[in-house]
Tab-separated table of C-alpha atoms in Angstrom:
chain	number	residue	atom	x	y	z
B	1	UNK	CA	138.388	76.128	77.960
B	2	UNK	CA	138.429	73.640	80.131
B	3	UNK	CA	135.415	70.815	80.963
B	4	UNK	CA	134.963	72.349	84.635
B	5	UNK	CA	134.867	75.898	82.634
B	6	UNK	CA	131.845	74.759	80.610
B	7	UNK	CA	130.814	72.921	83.785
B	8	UNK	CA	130.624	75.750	85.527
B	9	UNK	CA	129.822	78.173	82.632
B	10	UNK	CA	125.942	75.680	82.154
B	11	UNK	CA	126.002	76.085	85.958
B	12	UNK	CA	126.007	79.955	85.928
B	13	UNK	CA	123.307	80.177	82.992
B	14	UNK	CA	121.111	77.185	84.584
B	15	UNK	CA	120.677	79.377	87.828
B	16	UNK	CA	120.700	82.369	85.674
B	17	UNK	CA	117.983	82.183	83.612
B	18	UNK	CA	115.991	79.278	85.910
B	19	UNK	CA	116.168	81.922	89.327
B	20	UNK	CA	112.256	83.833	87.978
B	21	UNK	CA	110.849	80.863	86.798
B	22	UNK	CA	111.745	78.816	90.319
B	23	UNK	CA	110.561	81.974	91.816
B	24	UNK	CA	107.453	81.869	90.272
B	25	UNK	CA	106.801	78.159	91.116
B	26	UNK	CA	107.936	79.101	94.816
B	27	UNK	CA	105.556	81.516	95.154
B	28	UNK	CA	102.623	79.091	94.505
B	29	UNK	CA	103.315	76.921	96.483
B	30	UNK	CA	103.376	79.363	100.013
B	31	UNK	CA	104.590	82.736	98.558
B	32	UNK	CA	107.799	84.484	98.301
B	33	UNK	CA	108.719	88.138	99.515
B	34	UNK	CA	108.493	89.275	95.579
B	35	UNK	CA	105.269	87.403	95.055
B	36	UNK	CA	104.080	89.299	98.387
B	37	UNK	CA	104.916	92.578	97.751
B	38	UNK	CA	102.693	92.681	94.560
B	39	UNK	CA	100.097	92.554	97.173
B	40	UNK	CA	101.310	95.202	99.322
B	41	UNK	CA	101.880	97.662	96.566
B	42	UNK	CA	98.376	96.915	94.828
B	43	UNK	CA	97.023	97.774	98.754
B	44	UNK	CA	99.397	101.075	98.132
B	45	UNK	CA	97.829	102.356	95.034
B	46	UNK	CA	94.503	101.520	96.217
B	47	UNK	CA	94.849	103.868	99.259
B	48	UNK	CA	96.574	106.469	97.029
B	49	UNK	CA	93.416	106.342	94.937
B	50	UNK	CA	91.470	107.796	97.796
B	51	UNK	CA	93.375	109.720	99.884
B	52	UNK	CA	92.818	113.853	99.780
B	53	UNK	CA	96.753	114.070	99.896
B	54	UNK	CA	98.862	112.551	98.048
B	55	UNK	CA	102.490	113.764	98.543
B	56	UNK	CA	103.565	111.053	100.468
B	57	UNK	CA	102.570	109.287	97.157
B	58	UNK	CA	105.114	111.188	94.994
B	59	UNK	CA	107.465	111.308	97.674
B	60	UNK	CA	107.636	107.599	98.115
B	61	UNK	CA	107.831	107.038	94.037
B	62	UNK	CA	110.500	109.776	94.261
B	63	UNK	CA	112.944	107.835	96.423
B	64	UNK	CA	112.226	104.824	94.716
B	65	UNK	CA	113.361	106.601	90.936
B	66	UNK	CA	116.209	107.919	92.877
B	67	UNK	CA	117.139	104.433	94.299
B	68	UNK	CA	116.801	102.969	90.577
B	69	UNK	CA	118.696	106.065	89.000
B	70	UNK	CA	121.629	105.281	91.725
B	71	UNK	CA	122.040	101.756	90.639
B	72	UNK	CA	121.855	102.354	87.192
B	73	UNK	CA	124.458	104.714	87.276
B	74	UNK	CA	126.538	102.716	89.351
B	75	UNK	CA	126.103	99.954	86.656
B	76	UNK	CA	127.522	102.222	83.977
B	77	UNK	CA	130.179	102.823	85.397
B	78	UNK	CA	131.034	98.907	86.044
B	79	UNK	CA	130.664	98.509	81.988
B	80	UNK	CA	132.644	101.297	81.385
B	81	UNK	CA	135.606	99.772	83.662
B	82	UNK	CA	135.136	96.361	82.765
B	83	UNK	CA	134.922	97.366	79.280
B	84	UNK	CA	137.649	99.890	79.620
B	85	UNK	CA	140.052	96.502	80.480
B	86	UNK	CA	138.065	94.310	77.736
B	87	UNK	CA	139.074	96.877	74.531
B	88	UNK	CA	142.052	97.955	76.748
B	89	UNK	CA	144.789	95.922	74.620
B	90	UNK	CA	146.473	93.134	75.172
B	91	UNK	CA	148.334	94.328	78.200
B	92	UNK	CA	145.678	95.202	79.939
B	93	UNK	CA	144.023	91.473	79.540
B	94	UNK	CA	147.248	90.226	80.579
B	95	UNK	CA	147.459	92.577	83.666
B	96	UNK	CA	144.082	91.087	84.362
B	97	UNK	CA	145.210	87.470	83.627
B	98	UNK	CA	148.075	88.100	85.990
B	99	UNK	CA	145.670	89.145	88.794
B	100	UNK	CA	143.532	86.365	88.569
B	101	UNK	CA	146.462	83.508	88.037
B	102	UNK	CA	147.918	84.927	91.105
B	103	UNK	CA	145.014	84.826	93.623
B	104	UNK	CA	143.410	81.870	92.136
B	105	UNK	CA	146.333	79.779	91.823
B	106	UNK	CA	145.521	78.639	88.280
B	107	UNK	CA	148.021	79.119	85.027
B	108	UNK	CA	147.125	82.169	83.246
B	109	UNK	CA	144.342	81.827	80.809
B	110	UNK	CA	144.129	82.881	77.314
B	111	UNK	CA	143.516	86.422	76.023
B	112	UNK	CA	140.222	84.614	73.917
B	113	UNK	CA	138.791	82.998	77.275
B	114	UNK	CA	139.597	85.846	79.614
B	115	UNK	CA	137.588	88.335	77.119
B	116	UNK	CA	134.979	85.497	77.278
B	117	UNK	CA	135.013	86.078	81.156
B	118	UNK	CA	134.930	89.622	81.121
B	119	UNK	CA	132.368	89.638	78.047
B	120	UNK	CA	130.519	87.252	80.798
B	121	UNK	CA	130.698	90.024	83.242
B	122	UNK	CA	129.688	92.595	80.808
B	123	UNK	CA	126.559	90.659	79.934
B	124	UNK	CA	125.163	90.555	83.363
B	125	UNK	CA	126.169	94.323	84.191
B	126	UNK	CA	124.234	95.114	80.790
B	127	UNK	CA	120.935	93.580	81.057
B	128	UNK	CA	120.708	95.016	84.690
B	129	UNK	CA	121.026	98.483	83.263
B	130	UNK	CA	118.367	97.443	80.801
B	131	UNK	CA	116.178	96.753	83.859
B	132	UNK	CA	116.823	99.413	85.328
B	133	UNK	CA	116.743	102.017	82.532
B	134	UNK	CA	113.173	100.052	82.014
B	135	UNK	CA	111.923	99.994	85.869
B	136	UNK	CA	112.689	104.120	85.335
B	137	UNK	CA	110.632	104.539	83.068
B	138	UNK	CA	107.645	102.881	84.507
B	139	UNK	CA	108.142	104.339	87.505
B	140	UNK	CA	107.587	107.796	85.966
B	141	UNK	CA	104.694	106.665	84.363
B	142	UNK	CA	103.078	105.507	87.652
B	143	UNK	CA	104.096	108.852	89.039
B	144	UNK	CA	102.032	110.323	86.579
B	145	UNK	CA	99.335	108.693	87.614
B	146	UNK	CA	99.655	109.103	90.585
B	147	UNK	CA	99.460	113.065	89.529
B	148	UNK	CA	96.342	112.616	87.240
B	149	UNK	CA	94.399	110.695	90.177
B	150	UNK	CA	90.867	112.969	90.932
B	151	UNK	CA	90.497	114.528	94.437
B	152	UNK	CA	87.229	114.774	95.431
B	153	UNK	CA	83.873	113.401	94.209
B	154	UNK	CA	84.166	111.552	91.162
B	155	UNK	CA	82.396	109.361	88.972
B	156	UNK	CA	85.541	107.316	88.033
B	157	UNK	CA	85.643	104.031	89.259
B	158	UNK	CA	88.489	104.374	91.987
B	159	UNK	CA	89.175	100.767	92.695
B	160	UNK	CA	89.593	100.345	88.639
B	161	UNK	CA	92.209	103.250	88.769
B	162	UNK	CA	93.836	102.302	91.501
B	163	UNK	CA	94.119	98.710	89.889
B	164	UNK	CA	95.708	99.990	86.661
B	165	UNK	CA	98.545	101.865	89.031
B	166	UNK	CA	99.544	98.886	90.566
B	167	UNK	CA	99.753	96.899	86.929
B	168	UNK	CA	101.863	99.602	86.231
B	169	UNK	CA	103.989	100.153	89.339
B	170	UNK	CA	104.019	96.044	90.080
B	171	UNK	CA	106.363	95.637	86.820
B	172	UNK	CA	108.363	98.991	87.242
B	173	UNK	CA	109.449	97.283	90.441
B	174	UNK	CA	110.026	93.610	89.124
B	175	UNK	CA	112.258	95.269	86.496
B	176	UNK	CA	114.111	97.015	89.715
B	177	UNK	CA	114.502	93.939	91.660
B	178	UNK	CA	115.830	91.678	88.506
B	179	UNK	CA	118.670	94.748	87.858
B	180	UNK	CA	119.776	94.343	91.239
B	181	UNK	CA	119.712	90.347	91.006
B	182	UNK	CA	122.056	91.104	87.982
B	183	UNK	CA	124.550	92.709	90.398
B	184	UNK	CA	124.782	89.232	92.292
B	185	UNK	CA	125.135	87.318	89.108
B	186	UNK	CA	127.945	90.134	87.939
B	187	UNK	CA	129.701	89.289	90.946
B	188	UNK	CA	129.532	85.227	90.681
B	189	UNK	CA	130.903	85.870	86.726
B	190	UNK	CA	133.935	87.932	88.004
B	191	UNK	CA	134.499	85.055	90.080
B	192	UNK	CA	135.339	83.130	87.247
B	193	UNK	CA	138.351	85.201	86.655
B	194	UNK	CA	139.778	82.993	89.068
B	195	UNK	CA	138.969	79.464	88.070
B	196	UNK	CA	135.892	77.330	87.259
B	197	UNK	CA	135.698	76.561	90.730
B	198	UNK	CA	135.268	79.789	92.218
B	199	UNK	CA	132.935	80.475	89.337
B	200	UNK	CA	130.809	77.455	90.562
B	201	UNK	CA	130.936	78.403	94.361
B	202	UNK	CA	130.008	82.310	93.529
B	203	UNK	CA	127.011	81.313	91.576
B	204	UNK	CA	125.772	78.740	94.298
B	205	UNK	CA	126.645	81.254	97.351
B	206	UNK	CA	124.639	83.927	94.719
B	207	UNK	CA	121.484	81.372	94.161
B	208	UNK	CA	120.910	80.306	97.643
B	209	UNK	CA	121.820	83.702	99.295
B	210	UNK	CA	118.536	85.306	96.706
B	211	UNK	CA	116.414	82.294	97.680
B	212	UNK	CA	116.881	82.779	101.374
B	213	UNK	CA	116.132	85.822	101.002
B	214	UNK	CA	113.013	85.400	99.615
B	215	UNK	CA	111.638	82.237	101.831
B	216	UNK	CA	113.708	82.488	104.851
B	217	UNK	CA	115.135	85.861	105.677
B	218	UNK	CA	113.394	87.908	108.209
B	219	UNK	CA	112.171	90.781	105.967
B	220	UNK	CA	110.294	87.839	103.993
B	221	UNK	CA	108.514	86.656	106.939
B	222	UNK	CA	107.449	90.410	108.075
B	223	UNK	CA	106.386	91.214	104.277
B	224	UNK	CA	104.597	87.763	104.174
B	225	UNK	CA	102.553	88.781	107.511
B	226	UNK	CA	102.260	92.081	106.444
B	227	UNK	CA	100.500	90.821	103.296
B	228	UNK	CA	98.345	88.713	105.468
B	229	UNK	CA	97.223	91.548	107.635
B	230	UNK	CA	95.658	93.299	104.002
B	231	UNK	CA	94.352	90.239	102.991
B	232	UNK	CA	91.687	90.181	106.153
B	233	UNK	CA	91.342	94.025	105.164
């Protein structure tokens, strides 16, 4: 490899790993729209905790599995095809290697680096389906609490209950939003295929696409009213 491939490779990994811990010191300092909607779900469970009817409840947690079991199959299938090239043989690496010499308009790399590229790509498709295999789960688990919430009088402390739900359903939906983060990182890693370069410019275009969208982009600033609005509740 090259010194604008491990340029580029530190790049990826710096914005990588450093995108939830920016977040989190974004969201001090004037909020972000993930930061914000831990607010608006916690006001969710604590309506579900008194309302007569709660199918809307399920139904809403319902399309929100189904959203997370969609992705994660999706991902599957991405490792299976990426791996399916990886463990391929050595003429489908050079098919690959081909491809990306060809559009990129860089000599053909290695067999070692390009299974470092797609191992690259594998890695970010892999810990998405973690999170989402992991948001799943939780999200059941909310739905069953959402199922064993008393109707009628009760002596249970209600806003206690509904506070446990939204512990549970605030990190079932964390886990969903860093799977599909993975999918932009995926994409900025197959970019390396093609040269450092593009690697560089996918992971930047990645970075400050997510960060607009959770300062700038007009669902933030309705969410971050929104949140506002159940704060004067």
């Amino acid at each position: 490899m090259t010194y604008w491939d491990w340029g580029a490779l530190a790049l990826f990994f710096v914005c990588w790993l450093g995108y939830g811990p920016l977040l989190h010191l974004l969201a001090g300092k004037g909020g972000v729209l993930n930061d914000d909607m831990l607010t608006v779900r916690q006001g969710w469970m604590n309506q579900m905790a008194v309302r007569e009817l709660r199918l809307v409840d399920s139904q809403l947690m319902g399309h929100s599995i189904n959203s997370a079991s969609f992705f994660a199959s999706a991902n599957l299938l991405l490792i299976a095809a990426v791996a399916g090239v990886l463990f391929g043989g050595e003429a489908a690496l050079r098919g690959v290697a081909a491809v990306g010499a060809d559009i990129g308009g860089a000599e053909a790399a290695s067999l070692e680096i390009l299974e470092g590229k797609l191992g690259l790509i594998t890695l970010c498709l892999a810990r998405g389906l973690l999170d989402f295999i992991w948001s799943i789960r939780q999200m059941n688990y909310t739905l069953a609490l959402i199922g064993a919430t008393p109707e009628g009088e009760t002596t249970m402390d209600r806003t206690a209950y509904a506070r446990a739900a939204g512990s549970l359903l605030n990190p079932a939906m964390v886990a969903f939003n860093s799977g599909v983060r993975a999918y932009y990182f995926a994409l900025a890693a197959t970019a390396w295929l093609f040269g450092p370069f593009w690697l560089a410019l996918g992971v930047m275009v990645a970075f400050s696409l997510l960060l607009w969208r959770q300062k700038g982009s007009p669902a933030a600033r309705a969410i971050r009213t929104a949140r506002r609005m159940l704060g004067e509740q």
